[in-house]
C-alpha positions as a Python dict, from the first residue, in 0.01 Angstrom:
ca = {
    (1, 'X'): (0, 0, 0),
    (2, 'X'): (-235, -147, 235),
    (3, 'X'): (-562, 59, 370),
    (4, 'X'): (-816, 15, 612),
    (5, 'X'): (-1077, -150, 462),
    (6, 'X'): (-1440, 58, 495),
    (7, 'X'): (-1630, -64, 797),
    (8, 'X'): (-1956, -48, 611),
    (9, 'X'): (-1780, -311, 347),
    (10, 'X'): (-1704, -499, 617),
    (11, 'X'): (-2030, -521, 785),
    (12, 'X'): (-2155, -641, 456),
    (13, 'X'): (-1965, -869, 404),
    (14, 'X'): (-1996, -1008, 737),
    (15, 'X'): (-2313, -1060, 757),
    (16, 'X'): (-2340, -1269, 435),
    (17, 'X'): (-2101, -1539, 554),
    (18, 'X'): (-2298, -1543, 861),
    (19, 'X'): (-2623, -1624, 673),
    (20, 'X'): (-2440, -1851, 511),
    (21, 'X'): (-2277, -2021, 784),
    (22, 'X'): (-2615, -1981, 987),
    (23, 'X'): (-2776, -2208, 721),
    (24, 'X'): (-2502, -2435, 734),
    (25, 'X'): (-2522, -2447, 1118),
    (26, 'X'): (-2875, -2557, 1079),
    (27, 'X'): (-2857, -2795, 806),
    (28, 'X'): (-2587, -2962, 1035),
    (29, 'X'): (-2772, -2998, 1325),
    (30, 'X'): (-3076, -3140, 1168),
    (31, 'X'): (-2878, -3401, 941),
    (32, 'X'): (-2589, -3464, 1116),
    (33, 'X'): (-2632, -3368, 1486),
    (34, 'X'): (-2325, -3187, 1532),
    (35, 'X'): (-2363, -2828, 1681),
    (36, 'X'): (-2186, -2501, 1716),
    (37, 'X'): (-2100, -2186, 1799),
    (38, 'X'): (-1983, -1895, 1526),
    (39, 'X'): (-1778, -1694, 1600),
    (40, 'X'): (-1561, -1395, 1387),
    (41, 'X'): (-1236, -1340, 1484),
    (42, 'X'): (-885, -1225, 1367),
    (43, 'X'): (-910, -852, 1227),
    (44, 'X'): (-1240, -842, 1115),
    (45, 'X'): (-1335, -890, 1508),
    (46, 'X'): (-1119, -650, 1580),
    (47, 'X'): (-1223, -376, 1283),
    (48, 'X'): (-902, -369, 1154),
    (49, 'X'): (-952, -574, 804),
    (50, 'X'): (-703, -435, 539),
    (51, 'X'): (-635, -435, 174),
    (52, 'X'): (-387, -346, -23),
    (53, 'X'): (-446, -102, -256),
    (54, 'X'): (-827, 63, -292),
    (55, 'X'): (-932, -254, -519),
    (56, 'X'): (-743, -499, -313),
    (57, 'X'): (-905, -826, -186),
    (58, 'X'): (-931, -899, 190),
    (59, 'X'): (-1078, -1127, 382),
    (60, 'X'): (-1224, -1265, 684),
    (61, 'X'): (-1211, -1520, 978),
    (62, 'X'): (-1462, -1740, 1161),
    (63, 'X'): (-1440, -2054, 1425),
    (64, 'X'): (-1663, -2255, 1468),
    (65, 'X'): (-1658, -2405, 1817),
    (66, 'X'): (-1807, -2731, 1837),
    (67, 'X'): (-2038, -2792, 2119),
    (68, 'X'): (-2221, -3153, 2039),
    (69, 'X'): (-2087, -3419, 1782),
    (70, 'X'): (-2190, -3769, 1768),
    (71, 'X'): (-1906, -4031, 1872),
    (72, 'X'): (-1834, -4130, 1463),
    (73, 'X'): (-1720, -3810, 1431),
    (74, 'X'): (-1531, -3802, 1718),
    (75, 'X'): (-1365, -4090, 1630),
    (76, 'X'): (-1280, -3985, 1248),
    (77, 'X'): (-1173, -3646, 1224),
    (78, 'X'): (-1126, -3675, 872),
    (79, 'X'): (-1490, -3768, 851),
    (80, 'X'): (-1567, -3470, 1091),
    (81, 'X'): (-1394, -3183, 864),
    (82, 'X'): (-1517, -3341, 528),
    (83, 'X'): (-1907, -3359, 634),
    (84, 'X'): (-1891, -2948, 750),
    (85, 'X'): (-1698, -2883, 453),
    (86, 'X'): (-1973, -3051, 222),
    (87, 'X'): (-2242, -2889, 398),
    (88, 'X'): (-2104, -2516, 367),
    (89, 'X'): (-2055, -2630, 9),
    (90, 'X'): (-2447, -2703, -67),
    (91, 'X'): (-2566, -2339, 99),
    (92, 'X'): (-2274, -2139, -57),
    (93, 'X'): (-2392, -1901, -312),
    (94, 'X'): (-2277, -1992, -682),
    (95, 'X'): (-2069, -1685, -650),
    (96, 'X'): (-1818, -1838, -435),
    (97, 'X'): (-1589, -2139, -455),
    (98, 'X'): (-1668, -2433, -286),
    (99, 'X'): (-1441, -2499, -1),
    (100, 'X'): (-1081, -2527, -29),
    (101, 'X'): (-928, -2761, 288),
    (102, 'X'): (-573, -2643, 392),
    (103, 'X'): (-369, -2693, 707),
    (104, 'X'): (-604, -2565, 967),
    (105, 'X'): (-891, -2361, 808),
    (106, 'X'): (-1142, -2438, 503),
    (107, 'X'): (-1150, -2168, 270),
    (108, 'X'): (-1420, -1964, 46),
    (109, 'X'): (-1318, -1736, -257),
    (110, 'X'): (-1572, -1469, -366),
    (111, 'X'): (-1509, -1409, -731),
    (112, 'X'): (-1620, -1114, -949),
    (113, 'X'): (-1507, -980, -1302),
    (114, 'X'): (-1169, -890, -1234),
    (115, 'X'): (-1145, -1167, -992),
    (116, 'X'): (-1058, -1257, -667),
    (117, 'X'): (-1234, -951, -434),
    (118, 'X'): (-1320, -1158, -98),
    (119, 'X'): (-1220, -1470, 39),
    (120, 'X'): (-1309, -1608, 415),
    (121, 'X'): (-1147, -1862, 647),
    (122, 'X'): (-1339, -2124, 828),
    (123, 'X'): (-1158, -2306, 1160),
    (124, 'X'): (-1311, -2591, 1353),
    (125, 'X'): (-1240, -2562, 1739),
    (126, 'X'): (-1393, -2710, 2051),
    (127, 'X'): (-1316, -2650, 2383),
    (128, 'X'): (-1087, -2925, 2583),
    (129, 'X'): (-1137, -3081, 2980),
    (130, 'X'): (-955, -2772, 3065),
    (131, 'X'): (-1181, -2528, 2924),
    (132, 'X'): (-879, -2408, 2691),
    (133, 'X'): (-969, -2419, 2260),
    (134, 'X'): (-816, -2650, 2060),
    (135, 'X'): (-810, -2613, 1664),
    (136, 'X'): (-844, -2878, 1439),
    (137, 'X'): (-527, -2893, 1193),
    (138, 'X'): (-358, -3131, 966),
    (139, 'X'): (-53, -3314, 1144),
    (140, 'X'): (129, -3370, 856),
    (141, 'X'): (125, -3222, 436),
    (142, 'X'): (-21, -3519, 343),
    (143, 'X'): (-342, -3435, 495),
    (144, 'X'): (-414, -3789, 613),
    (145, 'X'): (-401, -3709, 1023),
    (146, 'X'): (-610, -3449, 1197),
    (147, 'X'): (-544, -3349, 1527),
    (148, 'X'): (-675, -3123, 1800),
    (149, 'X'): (-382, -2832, 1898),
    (150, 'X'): (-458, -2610, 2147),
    (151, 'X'): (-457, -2267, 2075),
    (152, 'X'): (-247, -1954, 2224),
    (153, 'X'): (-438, -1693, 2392),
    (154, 'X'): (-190, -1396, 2541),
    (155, 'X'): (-441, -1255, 2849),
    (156, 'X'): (-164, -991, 2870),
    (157, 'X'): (-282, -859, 2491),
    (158, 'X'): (-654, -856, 2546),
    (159, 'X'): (-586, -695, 2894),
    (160, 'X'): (-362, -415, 2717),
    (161, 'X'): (-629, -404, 2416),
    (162, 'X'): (-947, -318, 2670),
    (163, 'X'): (-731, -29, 2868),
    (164, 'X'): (-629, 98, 2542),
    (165, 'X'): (-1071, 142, 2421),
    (166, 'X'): (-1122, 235, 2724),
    (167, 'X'): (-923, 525, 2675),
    (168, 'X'): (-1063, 561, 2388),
    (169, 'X'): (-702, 518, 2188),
    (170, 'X'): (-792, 212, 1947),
    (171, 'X'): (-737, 388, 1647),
    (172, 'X'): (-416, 463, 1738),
    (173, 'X'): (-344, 98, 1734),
    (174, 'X'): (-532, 81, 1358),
    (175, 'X'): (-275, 344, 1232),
    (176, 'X'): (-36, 172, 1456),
    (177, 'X'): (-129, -158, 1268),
    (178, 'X'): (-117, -51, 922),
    (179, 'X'): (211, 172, 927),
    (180, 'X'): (352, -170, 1054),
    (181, 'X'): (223, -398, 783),
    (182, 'X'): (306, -128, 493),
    (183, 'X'): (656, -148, 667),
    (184, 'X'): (708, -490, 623),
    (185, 'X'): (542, -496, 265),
    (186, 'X'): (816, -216, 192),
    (187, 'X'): (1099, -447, 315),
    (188, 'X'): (939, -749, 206),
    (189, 'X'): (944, -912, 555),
    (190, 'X'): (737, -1221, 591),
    (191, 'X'): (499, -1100, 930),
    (192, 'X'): (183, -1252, 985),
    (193, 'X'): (-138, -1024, 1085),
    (194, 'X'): (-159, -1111, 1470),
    (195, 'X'): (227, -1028, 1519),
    (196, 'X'): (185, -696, 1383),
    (197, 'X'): (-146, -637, 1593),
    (198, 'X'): (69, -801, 1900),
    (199, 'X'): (364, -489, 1819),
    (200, 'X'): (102, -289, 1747),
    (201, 'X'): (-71, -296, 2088),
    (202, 'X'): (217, -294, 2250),
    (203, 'X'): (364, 59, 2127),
    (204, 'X'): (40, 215, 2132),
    (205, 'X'): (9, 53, 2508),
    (206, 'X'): (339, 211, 2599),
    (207, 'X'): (259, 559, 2510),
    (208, 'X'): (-43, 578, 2717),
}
């Protein structure tokens, strides 16, 4: 059964991936030139990180938005994703796993006794001539194309999210959020997190 994960947690264990993607970020810009922006995102931006079950591991989601990379990067993507995937690697604690390189993020497990408790996603983004983000992702399963895709942003969600806080209703939409993914984990329906936030904003929006 999936819970709300403790916002305390949370905060903990957001601010060790930023100090470790803050020494990253610097290690990158003095060897390699390339800089960024970090940024969290997904539920942990929105304070809705769950697990399932008290003991249950969760995780959490970062971008990092490019802002200057030099043109051999630019021109080998490949190249591009490998060198900030290396670099993460040599300031990661020895308590995680070095990066694992899937479709569109690079990914960090935290391990402890009983094993997997933590895990966090890394994306690399950067922001296109017409100021809309694109991700970096994997055009094919054989991993030997990466292109930029452009990302969808619903303005109508955000919009619906804001009036919602500023009526001060937002943990309607956490109950809201979590009675919808126990649902589908009852039914076994395959839903990702941001559909289920999407319905879940919605209802909660309605009802105002």
């Amino acid at each position: 059964m999936y819970i709300l994960v403790n916002s305390k947690q949370v905060k903990s264990y957001e601010n060790e991936c930023l100090k470790i993607l803050h020494l990253a970020q610097a290690k990158l810009r003095k060897e390699q030139k390339i800089t960024f922006e970090i940024r969290m995102v997904g539920s942990g931006a929105k304070r809705i990180v769950t697990q399932n079950g008290k003991n249950g591991a969760f995780d959490l989601d970062f971008n990092l938005v490019l802002r200057k990379i030099p043109k051999k990067f630019s021109k080998n993507l490949l190249l591009l994703k490998r060198t900030i995937r290396q670099v993460i690697d040599q300031v990661i604690p020895k308590d995680y796993s070095n990066g694992k390189d899937s479709t569109s993020v690079i990914t960090y497990v935290k391990t402890s006794d009983t094993g997997a408790s933590f895990h966090f996603d890394i994306g690399i983004l950067r922001i296109n001539n017409q100021n809309k983000l694109e991700r970096l992702v994997y055009k094919n399963q054989t991993k030997s194309t990466l292109v930029w895709n452009q990302i969808f942003y619903s303005n109508d969600l955000n919009r619906k999210a804001k009036v919602i806080r500023r009526r001060n209703a937002f943990n309607q939409v956490k109950k809201r959020y979590v009675y919808l993914k126990n649902k589908a984990l009852k039914q076994q329906i395959e839903a990702s997190s941001y559909s289920l936030y999407f319905q879940a904003v919605n209802d909660v929006y309605q009802g105002l």
